[in-house]
Coordinates of C-alpha atoms in Angstrom, one line a residue:
M1 CA 0.1 0.0 0.0
K2 CA 1.3 3.4 -0.9
Q3 CA 2.6 5.1 2.3
D4 CA 2.6 8.8 1.8
V5 CA -0.5 9.6 3.7
P6 CA -1.6 7.1 6.4
S7 CA -5.1 6.4 5.4
I8 CA -7.0 3.1 4.9
E9 CA -10.2 1.5 5.0
A10 CA -11.1 -2.0 4.5
G11 CA -9.9 -3.5 1.6
A12 CA -8.3 -0.3 0.6
P13 CA -5.9 -0.7 -2.6
S14 CA -2.3 -0.3 -1.9
D15 CA -0.9 1.6 -3.2
G16 CA 24.2 -1.0 -32.3
A17 CA 25.7 0.8 -34.0
E18 CA 29.2 -0.8 -34.4
M19 CA 32.2 1.2 -33.3
P20 CA 34.9 1.6 -36.0
S21 CA 38.4 0.7 -34.9
P22 CA 40.5 3.9 -34.0
S23 CA 42.8 3.3 -36.9
Q24 CA 40.0 2.6 -39.4
K25 CA 40.5 4.4 -42.7
G26 CA 37.0 6.1 -43.7
P27 CA 35.1 9.2 -43.2
Y28 CA 35.6 9.4 -39.4
R29 CA 38.5 9.6 -36.8
A30 CA 38.4 9.5 -33.1
G31 CA 40.9 11.2 -31.1
L32 CA 41.4 11.3 -27.3
R33 CA 42.2 13.9 -24.8
H34 CA 42.1 13.9 -21.2
S35 CA 42.3 16.9 -18.7
A36 CA 43.8 15.1 -16.1
S37 CA 47.2 13.4 -15.5
S38 CA 47.5 10.0 -16.9
G39 CA 50.2 7.6 -17.4
I40 CA 48.6 4.9 -14.9
A41 CA 50.2 1.4 -15.1
A42 CA 47.9 -1.5 -16.2
T43 CA 46.0 -3.0 -13.6
D44 CA 43.9 -6.0 -13.2
A45 CA 40.7 -3.8 -12.7
A46 CA 42.0 -2.0 -16.1
A47 CA 42.3 -5.4 -17.9
T48 CA 38.8 -6.5 -16.7
F49 CA 37.3 -3.3 -18.0
A50 CA 39.1 -3.7 -21.2
I51 CA 36.9 -6.7 -21.9
A52 CA 33.8 -4.6 -21.5
V53 CA 35.0 -2.0 -23.5
T54 CA 36.2 -4.2 -26.2
R55 CA 32.8 -5.8 -26.5
Q56 CA 31.2 -3.1 -27.3
L57 CA 33.6 -2.1 -30.0
A58 CA 32.9 -5.3 -31.9
L59 CA 36.5 -5.3 -32.9
A60 CA 37.7 -8.6 -34.8
M61 CA 38.6 -11.4 -32.2
A62 CA 42.1 -11.4 -33.8
E63 CA 42.9 -8.1 -33.2
L64 CA 41.6 -8.3 -29.6
V65 CA 43.7 -11.4 -28.7
A66 CA 46.5 -9.5 -30.3
V67 CA 46.1 -6.5 -28.3
R68 CA 45.5 -8.3 -25.0
A69 CA 48.9 -10.4 -25.9
E70 CA 50.7 -7.3 -26.6
R71 CA 49.8 -5.7 -23.2
V72 CA 51.1 -8.7 -21.4
S73 CA 54.2 -8.8 -23.6
A74 CA 54.7 -5.2 -22.8
D75 CA 54.8 -5.5 -19.2
R76 CA 58.0 -7.8 -19.8
N77 CA 59.6 -6.0 -22.7
P78 CA 58.0 -2.7 -23.2
R79 CA 60.6 -1.9 -26.2
A80 CA 60.0 -5.1 -28.1
V81 CA 56.5 -4.1 -28.7
S82 CA 56.3 -0.3 -28.5
N83 CA 56.4 0.3 -32.3
T84 CA 54.6 -2.8 -33.6
T85 CA 51.5 -2.0 -35.8
I86 CA 49.0 -3.3 -33.1
S87 CA 50.5 -1.3 -30.5
R88 CA 50.0 1.9 -32.7
R89 CA 46.6 1.0 -33.9
S90 CA 45.1 0.4 -30.4
A91 CA 46.8 3.2 -28.5
P92 CA 44.0 5.4 -28.2
L93 CA 41.8 2.6 -27.1
R94 CA 44.5 1.7 -24.5
R95 CA 44.6 5.2 -23.3
L96 CA 40.9 5.3 -22.8
I97 CA 40.9 1.9 -20.9
D98 CA 43.6 3.3 -18.3
W99 CA 41.6 6.4 -17.9
L100 CA 38.3 4.8 -17.3
S101 CA 40.1 2.2 -15.1
K102 CA 41.5 5.0 -12.8
I103 CA 38.0 6.4 -12.4
R104 CA 36.5 3.3 -11.4
R105 CA 39.3 2.5 -9.0
A106 CA 38.9 5.8 -7.3
S107 CA 35.2 5.4 -7.1
R108 CA 35.6 2.1 -5.5
L109 CA 38.3 3.1 -3.1
S110 CA 36.6 6.2 -1.7
R111 CA 33.2 4.6 -1.1
Q112 CA 31.9 8.1 -0.5
R113 CA 28.4 9.4 -1.4
P114 CA 28.4 12.9 -2.7
R115 CA 26.8 15.2 -0.5
A116 CA 23.3 16.2 -1.7
A117 CA 23.1 17.4 -5.1
P118 CA 19.6 18.7 -5.7
P119 CA 17.7 16.9 -8.4
A120 CA 16.6 18.6 -11.5
A121 CA 13.7 20.9 -10.8
E122 CA 11.8 18.5 -8.6
A123 CA 10.0 21.0 -6.5
A124 CA 6.8 21.0 -8.7
S125 CA 3.9 22.3 -6.9
Q126 CA 0.9 20.1 -6.1
P127 CA -2.3 20.9 -8.1
R128 CA -4.7 23.0 -6.3
D129 CA -7.9 21.2 -7.7
L130 CA -6.9 17.6 -7.5
S131 CA -9.9 16.9 -5.1
S132 CA -12.4 18.4 -7.6
L133 CA -11.0 16.4 -10.4
K134 CA -11.3 13.2 -8.3
G135 CA -14.9 14.4 -7.7
M136 CA -15.5 14.8 -11.2
F137 CA -14.0 11.6 -12.3
R138 CA -16.0 9.7 -9.5
D139 CA -19.2 11.2 -10.8
Q140 CA -18.4 10.2 -14.4
C141 CA -17.5 6.6 -13.3
R142 CA -20.7 6.3 -11.6
R143 CA -22.7 7.4 -14.5
E144 CA -20.8 5.0 -16.8
L145 CA -21.7 2.1 -14.1
D146 CA -25.1 3.1 -14.2
E147 CA -25.2 2.8 -18.0
F148 CA -23.5 -0.4 -18.1
L149 CA -25.8 -2.1 -15.5
A150 CA -28.7 -0.8 -17.2
S151 CA -27.7 -2.0 -20.7
G152 CA -27.6 -5.7 -20.0
D153 CA -24.2 -5.7 -21.6
R154 CA -21.4 -7.9 -20.5
L155 CA -17.7 -7.3 -20.1
S156 CA -15.3 -9.8 -21.5
L157 CA -11.7 -10.0 -19.9
P158 CA -8.5 -11.8 -20.8
A159 CA -8.8 -15.6 -20.1
A160 CA -5.8 -17.2 -21.7
K161 CA -5.7 -21.0 -21.3
E162 CA -1.7 -20.9 -20.5
P163 CA -1.6 -17.4 -19.0
R164 CA 1.8 -15.8 -18.7
V165 CA 0.3 -12.9 -16.4
S166 CA -2.1 -13.5 -13.6
I167 CA -3.6 -10.2 -12.9
V168 CA -4.8 -9.9 -9.2
I169 CA -7.4 -7.5 -8.2
V170 CA -8.7 -7.0 -4.6
L171 CA -12.0 -5.3 -4.4
F172 CA -13.9 -3.6 -1.4
N173 CA -16.8 -1.5 -2.7
Q174 CA -16.1 1.4 -5.2
A175 CA -17.7 -0.5 -8.0
E176 CA -17.5 2.7 -10.4
L177 CA -13.8 2.7 -10.1
T178 CA -13.6 -1.2 -10.5
L179 CA -15.6 -1.0 -13.9
H180 CA -13.1 1.7 -15.3
C181 CA -10.0 -0.5 -14.2
L182 CA -11.7 -3.7 -15.9
R183 CA -12.6 -1.7 -19.0
S184 CA -9.0 -0.7 -19.5
L185 CA -7.9 -4.6 -19.3
A186 CA -10.7 -5.7 -21.7
L187 CA -8.9 -3.3 -24.3
E188 CA -5.7 -5.5 -24.0
A189 CA -6.3 -7.8 -27.1
G190 CA -4.3 -10.6 -27.5
L191 CA -2.7 -10.4 -23.8
E192 CA -1.6 -13.8 -22.5
A193 CA -3.2 -13.2 -19.2
E194 CA -6.0 -14.2 -16.5
V195 CA -7.9 -11.9 -14.2
V196 CA -8.3 -13.3 -10.7
I197 CA -10.8 -11.0 -8.5
V198 CA -11.0 -11.4 -4.7
D199 CA -14.3 -9.4 -3.6
N200 CA -13.9 -8.7 0.3
N201 CA -17.6 -9.0 0.8
S202 CA -18.6 -5.8 -0.8
T203 CA -21.8 -4.0 0.1
D204 CA -22.4 -1.5 -3.0
R205 CA -22.9 -2.7 -6.6
T206 CA -19.8 -4.8 -6.9
G207 CA -21.6 -8.0 -6.9
A208 CA -24.0 -6.8 -9.8
L209 CA -20.8 -5.7 -11.6
L210 CA -19.1 -9.0 -11.0
D211 CA -22.1 -10.9 -12.3
R212 CA -21.6 -9.5 -15.8
L213 CA -18.1 -10.4 -16.3
D214 CA -16.6 -13.0 -18.7
G215 CA -13.4 -14.5 -18.4
A216 CA -12.6 -13.5 -14.9
R217 CA -11.8 -15.8 -12.0
V218 CA -14.0 -14.4 -9.1
I219 CA -13.3 -15.3 -5.4
R220 CA -16.2 -14.1 -3.2
A221 CA -14.7 -13.9 0.4
P222 CA -17.2 -14.4 3.0
E223 CA -15.5 -11.6 5.1
N224 CA -13.1 -8.4 4.4
L225 CA -9.5 -9.9 4.0
H226 CA -8.5 -6.4 3.0
F227 CA -5.7 -5.8 0.5
L228 CA -2.6 -8.2 2.1
R229 CA -4.5 -11.2 2.8
G230 CA -6.6 -10.8 -0.3
V231 CA -3.7 -10.9 -2.5
N232 CA -2.3 -13.8 -0.8
R233 CA -5.7 -15.6 -1.6
A234 CA -5.9 -14.7 -5.1
A235 CA -2.4 -16.1 -5.7
Q236 CA -3.4 -19.5 -4.6
D237 CA -5.5 -19.7 -7.5
A238 CA -3.1 -17.9 -10.1
R239 CA -1.7 -19.9 -12.8
G240 CA 0.6 -17.4 -14.6
T241 CA 4.3 -17.2 -14.8
Y242 CA 4.2 -13.9 -13.3
L243 CA 1.6 -12.1 -10.9
L244 CA 0.5 -8.5 -11.4
L245 CA -0.8 -6.7 -8.2
L246 CA -3.3 -4.4 -9.5
N247 CA -5.2 -1.6 -7.7
N248 CA -9.1 -1.4 -8.9
D249 CA -8.7 2.5 -8.8
T250 CA -6.4 2.3 -11.5
R251 CA -6.5 2.6 -15.7
V252 CA -3.8 0.3 -17.2
E253 CA -2.1 2.1 -20.3
P254 CA -2.1 0.2 -23.5
G255 CA 0.9 -2.0 -23.6
A256 CA 1.8 -1.7 -20.0
I257 CA 1.3 -5.1 -18.7
A258 CA 3.1 -6.6 -22.1
A259 CA 5.8 -4.5 -21.3
A260 CA 6.4 -5.4 -17.9
A261 CA 6.3 -9.2 -18.8
A262 CA 8.7 -8.6 -21.7
R263 CA 11.1 -7.1 -18.9
L264 CA 10.8 -10.2 -16.6
D265 CA 11.3 -12.4 -19.8
A266 CA 14.4 -10.5 -20.9
E267 CA 16.0 -10.3 -17.5
P268 CA 16.2 -13.3 -15.3
S269 CA 17.8 -11.7 -12.2
L270 CA 14.8 -9.1 -12.0
G271 CA 12.3 -10.4 -9.5
A272 CA 9.8 -7.5 -9.7
V273 CA 8.9 -4.5 -12.0
G274 CA 6.8 -1.3 -11.8
G275 CA 6.3 1.7 -13.9
P276 CA 5.1 5.2 -13.9
I277 CA 2.0 6.1 -12.1
V278 CA 0.3 9.2 -13.0
M279 CA -2.2 11.0 -11.2
L280 CA -5.6 12.5 -12.6
D281 CA -4.1 15.7 -13.2
G282 CA -1.5 14.3 -15.4
T283 CA 1.4 14.6 -12.9
L284 CA 3.4 11.8 -11.6
Q285 CA 2.4 10.2 -8.5
E286 CA 5.7 8.3 -8.6
A287 CA 8.4 6.8 -11.1
G288 CA 9.8 4.0 -8.7
C289 CA 10.1 4.7 -5.0
I290 CA 12.9 5.5 -2.6
I291 CA 13.4 3.9 1.0
W292 CA 15.4 5.9 3.3
N293 CA 17.4 4.4 5.8
D294 CA 15.0 5.4 8.5
G295 CA 12.4 3.1 6.6
H296 CA 10.4 6.0 5.5
T297 CA 9.6 6.2 1.8
Q298 CA 9.2 8.6 -1.1
G299 CA 7.8 8.3 -4.5
Y300 CA 10.2 9.8 -7.0
G301 CA 9.3 12.4 -9.2
R302 CA 6.0 13.3 -7.5
G303 CA 4.4 16.2 -9.1
R304 CA 6.6 16.3 -12.1
H305 CA 5.5 15.8 -15.8
P306 CA 5.6 12.0 -16.5
G307 CA 7.1 12.8 -20.2
D308 CA 10.1 14.5 -18.8
W309 CA 13.3 12.6 -20.0
E310 CA 14.3 11.7 -16.2
F311 CA 11.4 9.2 -16.2
K312 CA 11.9 7.5 -19.5
F313 CA 14.8 5.2 -18.8
R314 CA 15.2 1.9 -17.2
R315 CA 16.8 1.6 -13.6
D316 CA 16.9 -0.4 -10.6
V317 CA 14.7 1.1 -7.6
D318 CA 14.2 0.3 -4.0
Y319 CA 10.7 -0.6 -4.7
C320 CA 7.3 0.0 -6.7
S321 CA 4.0 0.7 -5.4
G322 CA 1.6 -2.3 -5.2
A323 CA -0.8 -0.3 -7.3
F324 CA 1.0 -1.9 -10.2
L325 CA 3.6 -4.5 -9.3
M326 CA 4.6 -7.4 -11.4
V327 CA 6.3 -10.3 -9.5
R328 CA 7.8 -13.8 -10.6
R329 CA 5.0 -16.0 -9.0
D330 CA 7.6 -18.7 -8.2
L331 CA 9.7 -15.9 -6.3
F332 CA 6.4 -14.9 -4.6
E333 CA 5.5 -18.0 -3.3
R334 CA 9.1 -18.9 -2.4
L335 CA 9.0 -15.8 -0.2
G336 CA 5.5 -16.9 1.2
G337 CA 3.8 -14.1 -0.4
L338 CA 2.9 -10.7 1.3
D339 CA 4.0 -11.0 5.2
T340 CA 0.8 -10.9 7.4
T341 CA 2.9 -9.3 9.9
Y342 CA 2.1 -6.2 8.2
A343 CA -1.7 -7.0 8.0
P344 CA -4.4 -5.3 7.4
A345 CA -1.9 -2.8 5.2
Y346 CA 1.0 -0.4 5.2
F347 CA 4.6 -1.6 4.0
E348 CA 3.5 -5.0 2.6
E349 CA 4.7 -4.4 -0.9
T350 CA 7.9 -2.2 0.5
D351 CA 8.9 -5.3 2.6
L352 CA 8.4 -7.7 -0.4
C353 CA 10.7 -5.7 -2.5
M354 CA 13.2 -5.7 0.2
R355 CA 13.1 -9.6 0.7
I356 CA 13.2 -9.8 -3.2
R357 CA 16.7 -8.3 -2.9
E358 CA 17.6 -10.0 0.0
V359 CA 17.6 -13.6 -2.0
G360 CA 19.4 -12.0 -4.9
F361 CA 16.9 -10.7 -7.1
R362 CA 16.5 -6.9 -8.3
V363 CA 13.4 -4.6 -8.6
G364 CA 13.1 -2.7 -11.6
Y365 CA 11.4 0.6 -13.2
E366 CA 10.0 0.1 -16.7
P367 CA 8.8 3.5 -18.3
A368 CA 6.6 1.7 -20.6
A369 CA 4.6 0.1 -18.0
G370 CA 2.2 3.0 -17.0
I371 CA -1.0 3.5 -15.2
V372 CA -3.3 6.2 -14.2
H373 CA -4.2 6.2 -10.5
F374 CA -7.0 7.7 -8.5
E375 CA -5.1 7.3 -5.3
Y376 CA -6.5 6.4 -2.1
G377 CA -9.9 5.3 -4.2
S378 CA -11.3 3.6 -1.1
A379 CA -9.3 5.0 1.7
T380 CA -10.2 7.5 4.5
T381 CA -7.9 9.1 6.8
S382 CA -8.5 8.2 10.5
D383 CA -6.3 7.9 13.5
G384 CA -6.6 4.3 13.3
A385 CA -4.7 4.3 9.9
R386 CA -2.1 6.4 11.3
K387 CA -1.5 4.0 14.3
L388 CA -1.4 1.1 11.7
Y389 CA 1.4 3.0 9.7
T390 CA 3.4 3.9 12.9
R391 CA 3.2 0.1 14.0
N392 CA 4.2 -1.1 10.7
H393 CA 6.9 1.1 10.1
K394 CA 8.4 0.0 13.4
R395 CA 8.3 -3.6 12.4
F396 CA 9.6 -2.9 9.0
V397 CA 12.6 -1.0 10.4
V398 CA 13.3 -4.0 12.7
R399 CA 13.1 -6.5 10.0
H400 CA 15.4 -4.9 7.7
A401 CA 17.7 -3.0 9.9
A402 CA 20.8 -4.2 8.5
A403 CA 19.9 -3.5 5.1
L404 CA 18.7 0.0 5.6
A405 CA 21.8 0.9 7.3
S406 CA 24.1 -0.4 4.7
S407 CA 22.5 0.2 1.3
H408 CA 19.9 3.0 1.8
H409 CA 20.5 6.8 1.7
A410 CA 19.7 9.2 4.7
P411 CA 16.8 11.4 4.4
G412 CA 17.9 14.7 3.0
T413 CA 20.1 13.2 0.4
S414 CA 19.2 14.1 -3.2
A415 CA 16.3 12.0 -4.2
L416 CA 18.4 12.1 -7.9
I417 CA 21.0 10.1 -6.3
A418 CA 18.7 7.7 -4.1
S419 CA 16.4 7.1 -7.2
M420 CA 18.9 4.4 -8.6
R421 CA 20.3 1.5 -7.3
D422 CA 23.3 -0.6 -7.9
R423 CA 25.5 1.7 -9.8
S424 CA 28.4 1.8 -7.4
A425 CA 31.2 2.5 -9.9
G426 CA 30.1 6.1 -10.3
R427 CA 27.8 8.5 -12.4
V428 CA 28.9 9.6 -15.9
L429 CA 27.5 12.6 -18.2
I430 CA 28.4 11.9 -22.0
I431 CA 27.9 15.1 -24.0
A432 CA 27.3 14.7 -27.8
T433 CA 27.5 18.1 -29.3
G434 CA 26.8 19.1 -32.9
G435 CA 23.7 19.4 -35.2
R436 CA 22.3 17.3 -38.1
S437 CA 25.4 16.5 -39.9
V438 CA 28.4 14.1 -40.5
L439 CA 29.6 15.2 -37.2
T440 CA 26.5 14.0 -35.3
A441 CA 26.7 10.5 -36.9
A442 CA 30.2 10.2 -35.9
C443 CA 29.6 11.3 -32.4
R444 CA 26.5 9.2 -32.1
T445 CA 28.5 5.9 -33.1
I446 CA 31.2 6.6 -30.4
G447 CA 28.6 7.8 -27.8
Q448 CA 26.9 4.3 -28.1
W449 CA 30.0 2.7 -27.6
V450 CA 31.0 4.8 -24.4
A451 CA 27.6 4.4 -23.0
K452 CA 27.6 0.7 -23.1
A453 CA 31.0 0.3 -22.0
M454 CA 30.2 2.6 -18.8
L455 CA 27.3 0.4 -18.2
D456 CA 29.1 -2.6 -18.3
A457 CA 31.6 -0.9 -15.7
G458 CA 28.8 -0.4 -13.4
F459 CA 28.4 3.4 -14.1
A460 CA 25.1 5.4 -14.3
V461 CA 25.0 7.0 -17.6
T462 CA 23.2 10.0 -18.8
Y463 CA 23.7 10.7 -22.7
C464 CA 23.1 14.3 -23.4
A465 CA 22.6 14.9 -27.1
S466 CA 22.4 18.3 -28.6
S467 CA 20.0 19.1 -31.4
K468 CA 18.0 21.9 -32.9
T469 CA 14.6 19.9 -32.2
Q470 CA 13.3 18.6 -28.7
E471 CA 11.9 15.5 -30.8
D472 CA 15.0 14.2 -32.2
P473 CA 18.2 14.8 -30.0
A474 CA 21.0 13.9 -31.9
G475 CA 21.2 10.0 -31.8
A476 CA 19.7 10.0 -28.2
D477 CA 17.2 7.3 -29.3
L478 CA 19.1 5.5 -31.7
G479 CA 20.9 2.2 -30.7
M480 CA 21.2 3.6 -26.9
P481 CA 20.6 1.2 -24.4
E482 CA 17.2 1.6 -22.8
N483 CA 18.9 2.0 -19.1
V484 CA 20.6 5.0 -20.4
E485 CA 19.3 8.3 -19.3
R486 CA 18.8 10.2 -22.5
A487 CA 18.7 13.9 -22.0
I488 CA 17.2 16.3 -24.4
V489 CA 18.9 19.9 -24.8
Q490 CA 19.3 22.2 -27.6
D491 CA 23.0 22.9 -27.8
L492 CA 26.2 22.5 -25.5
D493 CA 24.9 25.4 -23.4
G494 CA 22.2 23.1 -22.5
S495 CA 24.3 20.5 -21.7
L496 CA 26.4 22.7 -19.2
E497 CA 23.2 23.9 -17.7
L498 CA 22.4 20.5 -16.9
L499 CA 25.8 19.7 -15.5
R500 CA 25.2 22.9 -13.4
R501 CA 21.9 21.9 -12.4
R502 CA 23.2 18.4 -11.1
R503 CA 26.4 20.0 -9.7
G504 CA 28.3 17.2 -7.7
Y505 CA 26.0 14.5 -9.0
Y506 CA 28.4 13.3 -11.9
N507 CA 32.2 12.2 -11.1
T508 CA 33.0 11.9 -14.8
V509 CA 32.2 13.7 -18.0
V510 CA 32.9 12.8 -21.5
L511 CA 32.8 15.4 -23.9
L512 CA 32.4 14.1 -27.4
G513 CA 32.6 16.4 -30.8
P514 CA 34.9 19.3 -30.2
E515 CA 38.4 19.4 -28.9
R516 CA 38.0 21.4 -25.7
D517 CA 40.8 23.7 -26.5
D518 CA 38.8 24.5 -29.8
L519 CA 35.9 25.8 -27.7
P520 CA 35.4 29.6 -27.1
M521 CA 37.1 30.9 -23.9
E522 CA 33.7 31.7 -22.5
T523 CA 32.4 28.1 -23.1
R524 CA 35.8 26.6 -21.8
E525 CA 35.4 28.5 -18.5
A526 CA 31.8 27.5 -18.0
L527 CA 32.6 23.9 -18.7
E528 CA 35.4 24.0 -16.1
S529 CA 33.1 25.8 -13.7
A530 CA 30.1 23.5 -14.2
L531 CA 32.5 20.4 -14.0
A532 CA 32.8 20.8 -10.2
G533 CA 35.6 18.5 -9.6
A534 CA 34.3 15.9 -12.1
F535 CA 36.9 13.8 -14.0
L536 CA 36.8 15.0 -17.9
I537 CA 37.5 13.1 -20.5
N538 CA 37.4 14.8 -24.2
L539 CA 37.0 12.5 -27.2
P540 CA 37.1 14.5 -30.2
C541 CA 35.2 13.1 -33.3
R542 CA 34.9 15.2 -36.5
P543 CA 34.8 14.6 -40.2
E544 CA 38.0 13.2 -41.9
G545 CA 40.4 16.2 -42.8
A546 CA 38.8 18.7 -40.7
A547 CA 41.1 21.2 -39.2

């Protein structure tokens, strides 16, 4: 259940392009420039990182073997190999490997989290008329329910014989919101899913609505099991590979369920996945959630526009709300389902995600798995709810004390830093400058390679491409991994503004395109100021023959 505001009622919903060899004869060449001292000797860490780098380069295996053999020979007899063809051709690559290894080793040794760097403009105000929107929306849903029940029509839901996904919905009254939710599921043609509904002895028109459903598996509980026990009861009858916990006060966006299932299919180490949750006013409720080391939680991005690029890339998160949370069913069963310690509500899905990571799986955010959420559709604020929240918060902190202390940030840390897990090597900004030209194509190719190499090395990566139009940043959407944050700016000045806004967040900046020394003095000074101590790598890429 969503934990921002303690409120509960019985049954309330919880909330590639291929990289050319540096020596390749062709239209582009790549040069290397570095603003800090170099000359680091090759280390085991550098060799390991070289493997990740060269994999993305897609160099011929013969050359890879030769380069690695040459580096081993160089340790024994540097003079014998210093002038070989392989040595000359691979020199830029080897310098880049050494420099990146230095960054990675420094990050590993320091183990220091940067002091709070304020996230990018996250202080969006809450809409003043959200309660009015909710009232209007509920009235519309009631009219639709009236029309549906009066029409004699029926509603057909996904009912696959061998479902990949079991959609679990727990109900207690709010029939009008339930109909809106179920209609969004009915539109998902071809979805290999089943719908398992637990009705917690509703007293409104929910029963009449359920009588009009085709394809759903309805469990009518003789008493109110509330959300937690209702989910566990539905899971007993589920047959899908994956369980989707879904609130009845939501509308599932087209393709969201398929996108979440595809992530779990593609990533065996991913135990659960959620997506962006949008409120009725069109702003974010959350894009993944943060668990602070005191056990309290925060929805990342609340109040922001869901289309902002900060929320359009895949990342690992602390947890995702139970309003839309897809979990591997065998893992759910292995963990014993939602922990009844937290019954009737609060912290149940937060605890589940902590236990998922505890046994070696990840929790992911999938930007294509979006829903619209009424939020607290059947909840009412009460002193009893606040007591439940306080009680379960204490239980959660005691249960997960070690993990909270070792791998979660303190309140007051930048939400930008806390929003992404398991990128311990550091945070890198790749700046690709230029317009729609040959220069852009060269930088895009190199940028893709650098981004993939940095991801393999454990970095969080932001790729900032300059473009004259917001719709098509130069190469930001072409061949770039889905777990790269793709920033949209107009030009180099926009990149520097991003760097200033996130001052202290990046420990590495890769500048693609121009030579730093070729930049206007004012721009060079702005770059140096914006770096704020970050390690700078300059990789010039330009048309062959350019001055």
